[in-house]
Amino acid sequence: FTSATLAVGRDFSHYTGQMGLDGAHTGAWDSPFDYPTQGLLYVPRNLPAPNSQEHTDAVVGAALPLLQASGGRAFMLFTSLRALARARERLVEAFARDGHEFPMLVQGEGSRSELLVRFRELGNAVLLGSASFWEGVDVPGDALSLVVIDKLPFAPPDDPLLAARLDRLKAEGGNPFMAWQLPQAAISLKQGAGRLIRTETDRGVLVICDPRLIDKPYGKRIWQSLPPMRRTREAEDAVAFLRALRVAAEQAAP
């Protein structure tokens, strides 16, 4: 089995345990991408709790100056359709208020392949997506320079299959959160983050709008599983990075 998202950090035990591959030989190799140069990971300060009613509005507020700096060219990825719908409303209002003319593409308003074709062709679009856009989506080049993720992708606890699996782990004396929920979230987050850098010349900013990445003890384990981009908590750093990319893209355009 070969994939960029089998391990949490360099630990394959979650995957091999799922597959019943006790004693499997595993190995991890560094990416050919120069992530410290090509990418910047930005975690905004002073965000509300991810389960609060204010969180999605705060995500949009944090994203707006970055969208302006990048000239659109962004994916905004959400962990729920409810958050996606709320973000769309807020973005429509903000774009009208601020005079931004970024085309907005929204999951459900066309097939995934249709939306991706339009995103590439437009060159300055903002695409809002949920689960189906976190993996298997490839937009190399200047059309995508910003990926905003609203929160850590923990599976909903009311899912009956997940609940049964967690009950089984607990009955066996395990820690369901550390053994299942955390590694699953780390792998899913890595898949979403992987939409940003697709080639050795891609550059961009990854924004994760979840304070748990910094505030919770398990946050370190999650961000250590992400590509080794430079990290910042300052909006000015992300804006400057995106502005430089936009200028370079405009200068390179025919």
Coordinates of C-alpha atoms in Angstrom, one line a residue:
F1 CA 0.0 0.0 0.0
T2 CA 1.4 3.4 -1.0
S3 CA -0.1 6.8 -0.2
A4 CA 0.8 10.2 1.2
T5 CA -1.9 9.8 3.9
L6 CA -1.4 6.4 5.5
A7 CA 0.7 7.6 8.5
V8 CA 0.2 10.0 11.3
G9 CA 3.5 11.7 11.4
R10 CA 5.6 8.6 10.5
D11 CA 3.5 6.2 12.5
F12 CA 1.5 3.7 10.4
S13 CA 0.0 1.8 13.4
H14 CA -3.5 3.3 12.9
Y15 CA -3.6 2.1 9.3
T16 CA -2.0 -1.3 9.9
G17 CA -4.3 -1.9 12.8
Q18 CA -7.4 -1.1 10.7
M19 CA -6.2 -3.5 8.0
G20 CA -5.1 -6.3 10.4
L21 CA -1.5 -6.0 9.1
D22 CA 0.3 -6.9 12.3
G23 CA 4.0 -7.0 11.8
A24 CA 3.9 -5.2 8.5
H25 CA 7.1 -3.5 7.2
T26 CA 6.5 0.3 6.8
G27 CA 8.5 3.2 5.5
A28 CA 8.1 6.9 5.0
W29 CA 10.1 9.2 2.7
D30 CA 10.3 12.9 2.5
S31 CA 8.4 14.7 -0.2
P32 CA 10.3 16.2 -3.2
F33 CA 8.5 19.5 -2.5
D34 CA 10.3 22.3 -0.7
Y35 CA 7.5 23.0 1.7
P36 CA 9.3 25.6 3.9
T37 CA 9.8 27.7 0.8
Q38 CA 6.6 26.8 -1.1
G39 CA 4.1 27.0 1.6
L40 CA 3.0 29.0 4.7
L41 CA 0.7 27.5 7.4
Y42 CA -1.3 30.3 9.1
V43 CA -3.5 29.7 12.2
P44 CA -5.4 32.9 13.0
R45 CA -5.4 34.3 16.6
N46 CA -8.5 34.9 18.7
L47 CA -10.9 32.6 17.0
P48 CA -14.0 31.4 18.9
A49 CA -14.4 27.7 19.8
P50 CA -15.1 25.6 16.7
N51 CA -18.5 24.4 18.1
S52 CA -19.7 28.0 18.7
Q53 CA -22.3 29.8 16.5
E54 CA -19.8 32.5 15.8
H55 CA -17.1 30.3 14.4
T56 CA -18.1 30.3 10.7
D57 CA -18.5 34.0 10.7
A58 CA -15.0 34.3 12.2
V59 CA -13.6 32.0 9.6
V60 CA -15.0 34.2 6.8
G61 CA -13.7 37.3 8.6
A62 CA -10.2 35.8 8.8
A63 CA -10.3 34.7 5.2
L64 CA -11.4 38.0 3.6
P65 CA -8.1 39.9 3.7
L66 CA -6.4 36.8 2.4
L67 CA -8.8 36.5 -0.5
Q68 CA -8.2 40.1 -1.4
A69 CA -4.4 39.6 -1.2
S70 CA -4.5 36.4 -3.3
G71 CA -7.0 37.8 -5.8
G72 CA -9.4 34.9 -5.2
R73 CA -7.7 31.7 -6.3
A74 CA -8.9 29.9 -3.2
F75 CA -10.5 26.8 -1.9
M76 CA -12.5 27.1 1.3
L77 CA -13.1 23.6 2.8
F78 CA -15.7 23.0 5.4
T79 CA -16.4 20.0 7.7
S80 CA -20.2 20.4 7.4
L81 CA -22.7 21.6 4.7
R82 CA -24.3 23.8 7.3
A83 CA -21.0 25.8 7.8
L84 CA -20.5 25.9 4.0
A85 CA -24.0 27.4 3.5
R86 CA -23.4 30.0 6.3
A87 CA -20.0 30.9 4.8
R88 CA -21.5 31.4 1.4
E89 CA -24.1 33.8 2.8
R90 CA -21.4 35.8 4.6
L91 CA -19.1 35.9 1.6
V92 CA -21.9 37.1 -0.8
E93 CA -22.5 40.0 1.6
A94 CA -18.9 40.8 2.1
F95 CA -18.0 40.7 -1.7
A96 CA -21.0 43.0 -2.4
R97 CA -20.0 45.4 0.4
D98 CA -16.3 45.5 -0.5
G99 CA -16.7 45.5 -4.2
H100 CA -14.9 42.2 -4.8
E101 CA -15.7 40.4 -8.1
F102 CA -14.4 37.0 -7.3
P103 CA -16.5 34.3 -9.0
M104 CA -17.9 31.9 -6.3
L105 CA -18.2 28.2 -7.0
V106 CA -20.2 26.2 -4.5
Q107 CA -20.4 22.4 -4.0
G108 CA -23.8 21.2 -5.2
E109 CA -24.1 23.8 -8.0
G110 CA -22.6 21.5 -10.6
S111 CA -20.6 18.3 -10.5
R112 CA -17.2 18.2 -8.9
S113 CA -15.5 17.9 -12.3
E114 CA -17.5 20.8 -13.7
L115 CA -16.7 23.1 -10.8
L116 CA -13.0 22.2 -11.1
V117 CA -12.9 23.0 -14.8
R118 CA -14.6 26.3 -14.2
F119 CA -12.2 27.0 -11.3
R120 CA -9.1 26.5 -13.5
E121 CA -10.5 28.5 -16.4
L122 CA -11.6 31.5 -14.3
G123 CA -8.3 32.0 -12.6
N124 CA -9.6 34.1 -9.7
A125 CA -12.4 32.0 -8.3
V126 CA -13.3 31.1 -4.7
L127 CA -14.5 27.5 -4.4
L128 CA -16.5 26.4 -1.4
G129 CA -16.5 22.7 -0.8
S130 CA -17.2 20.1 1.9
A131 CA -16.1 16.4 2.1
S132 CA -15.8 15.6 -1.6
F133 CA -13.3 18.4 -2.1
W134 CA -10.9 17.3 0.7
E135 CA -9.3 14.6 -1.4
G136 CA -8.8 13.5 -5.0
V137 CA -8.8 17.1 -6.3
D138 CA -5.8 18.4 -8.3
V139 CA -5.4 22.1 -9.3
P140 CA -1.7 22.7 -9.9
G141 CA -0.4 26.1 -10.9
D142 CA -1.5 29.7 -10.2
A143 CA -5.2 29.1 -10.2
L144 CA -5.0 28.0 -6.5
S145 CA -2.8 29.7 -4.0
L146 CA -4.9 29.7 -0.8
V147 CA -6.6 26.9 1.0
V148 CA -8.8 27.7 4.1
I149 CA -10.0 24.9 6.3
D150 CA -12.7 25.8 8.9
K151 CA -11.9 23.3 11.6
L152 CA -10.2 20.0 12.4
P153 CA -12.2 17.2 10.6
F154 CA -13.3 15.1 13.6
A155 CA -16.0 12.7 12.5
P156 CA -19.5 13.5 14.0
P157 CA -19.9 11.5 17.2
D158 CA -23.5 10.7 16.4
D159 CA -22.5 8.5 13.4
P160 CA -23.7 5.0 14.4
L161 CA -20.8 3.2 12.9
L162 CA -18.3 5.5 14.6
A163 CA -20.2 5.2 17.9
A164 CA -20.0 1.4 17.7
R165 CA -16.3 1.4 16.8
L166 CA -15.5 3.7 19.8
D167 CA -17.6 1.5 22.1
R168 CA -15.7 -1.5 21.0
L169 CA -12.3 0.2 21.5
K170 CA -13.4 1.3 25.0
A171 CA -14.6 -2.2 25.9
E172 CA -11.2 -3.5 24.9
G173 CA -9.5 -1.1 27.3
G174 CA -8.3 1.3 24.7
N175 CA -8.6 5.1 24.4
P176 CA -11.1 5.7 21.6
F177 CA -10.0 9.3 21.1
M178 CA -6.3 8.7 20.8
A179 CA -6.6 5.3 19.0
W180 CA -9.2 6.3 16.5
Q181 CA -10.7 9.8 16.4
L182 CA -7.4 11.7 16.6
P183 CA -5.5 9.8 13.9
Q184 CA -8.5 9.8 11.6
A185 CA -8.8 13.6 12.0
A186 CA -5.0 14.0 11.3
I187 CA -5.2 11.9 8.2
S188 CA -8.3 13.8 6.9
L189 CA -6.7 17.1 7.6
K190 CA -3.5 16.1 5.7
Q191 CA -5.7 15.2 2.8
G192 CA -7.4 18.6 2.8
A193 CA -4.1 20.4 3.2
G194 CA -2.6 18.4 0.3
R195 CA -4.9 20.3 -2.1
L196 CA -2.5 23.3 -1.9
I197 CA 0.9 22.1 -3.1
R198 CA 0.6 19.8 -6.1
T199 CA 3.9 20.3 -8.0
E200 CA 7.4 21.4 -7.3
T201 CA 6.6 25.0 -8.4
D202 CA 3.3 25.5 -6.6
R203 CA 3.2 28.0 -3.8
G204 CA 0.5 29.1 -1.4
V205 CA -0.9 29.6 2.1
L206 CA -2.8 27.0 4.1
V207 CA -5.1 28.5 6.8
I208 CA -6.5 26.3 9.6
C209 CA -9.2 28.2 11.6
D210 CA -9.3 25.9 14.6
P211 CA -7.7 27.1 17.9
R212 CA -7.4 23.5 19.1
L213 CA -4.4 23.0 16.8
I214 CA -2.6 25.3 19.1
D215 CA -4.4 25.2 22.4
K216 CA -5.0 21.4 22.9
P217 CA -2.2 19.0 23.9
Y218 CA -3.1 16.8 20.9
G219 CA -2.8 19.7 18.5
K220 CA 1.0 19.2 18.2
R221 CA 0.5 15.6 17.0
I222 CA -1.8 16.9 14.3
W223 CA 0.3 19.7 13.0
Q224 CA 3.4 17.5 13.0
S225 CA 1.5 15.3 10.5
L226 CA 1.1 18.2 8.1
P227 CA 3.7 19.2 5.5
P228 CA 6.6 21.1 7.1
M229 CA 5.6 24.6 5.9
R230 CA 6.7 27.7 7.7
R231 CA 4.2 28.6 10.4
T232 CA 2.7 31.9 11.6
R233 CA -0.1 33.3 13.7
E234 CA 0.1 36.7 12.1
A235 CA -2.3 37.7 9.4
E236 CA 0.3 40.2 8.0
D237 CA 2.7 37.3 7.2
A238 CA 0.0 35.5 5.2
V239 CA -1.1 38.6 3.4
A240 CA 2.4 39.5 2.3
F241 CA 3.1 35.9 1.1
L242 CA -0.1 36.0 -1.0
R243 CA 0.5 39.4 -2.4
A244 CA 4.0 38.4 -3.6
L245 CA 2.5 35.3 -5.3
R246 CA -0.2 37.4 -7.0
V247 CA 2.3 39.9 -8.3
A248 CA 4.5 37.0 -9.6
A249 CA 1.5 35.4 -11.3
E250 CA 0.4 38.6 -12.9
Q251 CA 3.9 39.3 -14.2
A252 CA 4.2 35.8 -15.7
A253 CA 0.8 36.0 -17.4
P254 CA 1.0 36.4 -21.2

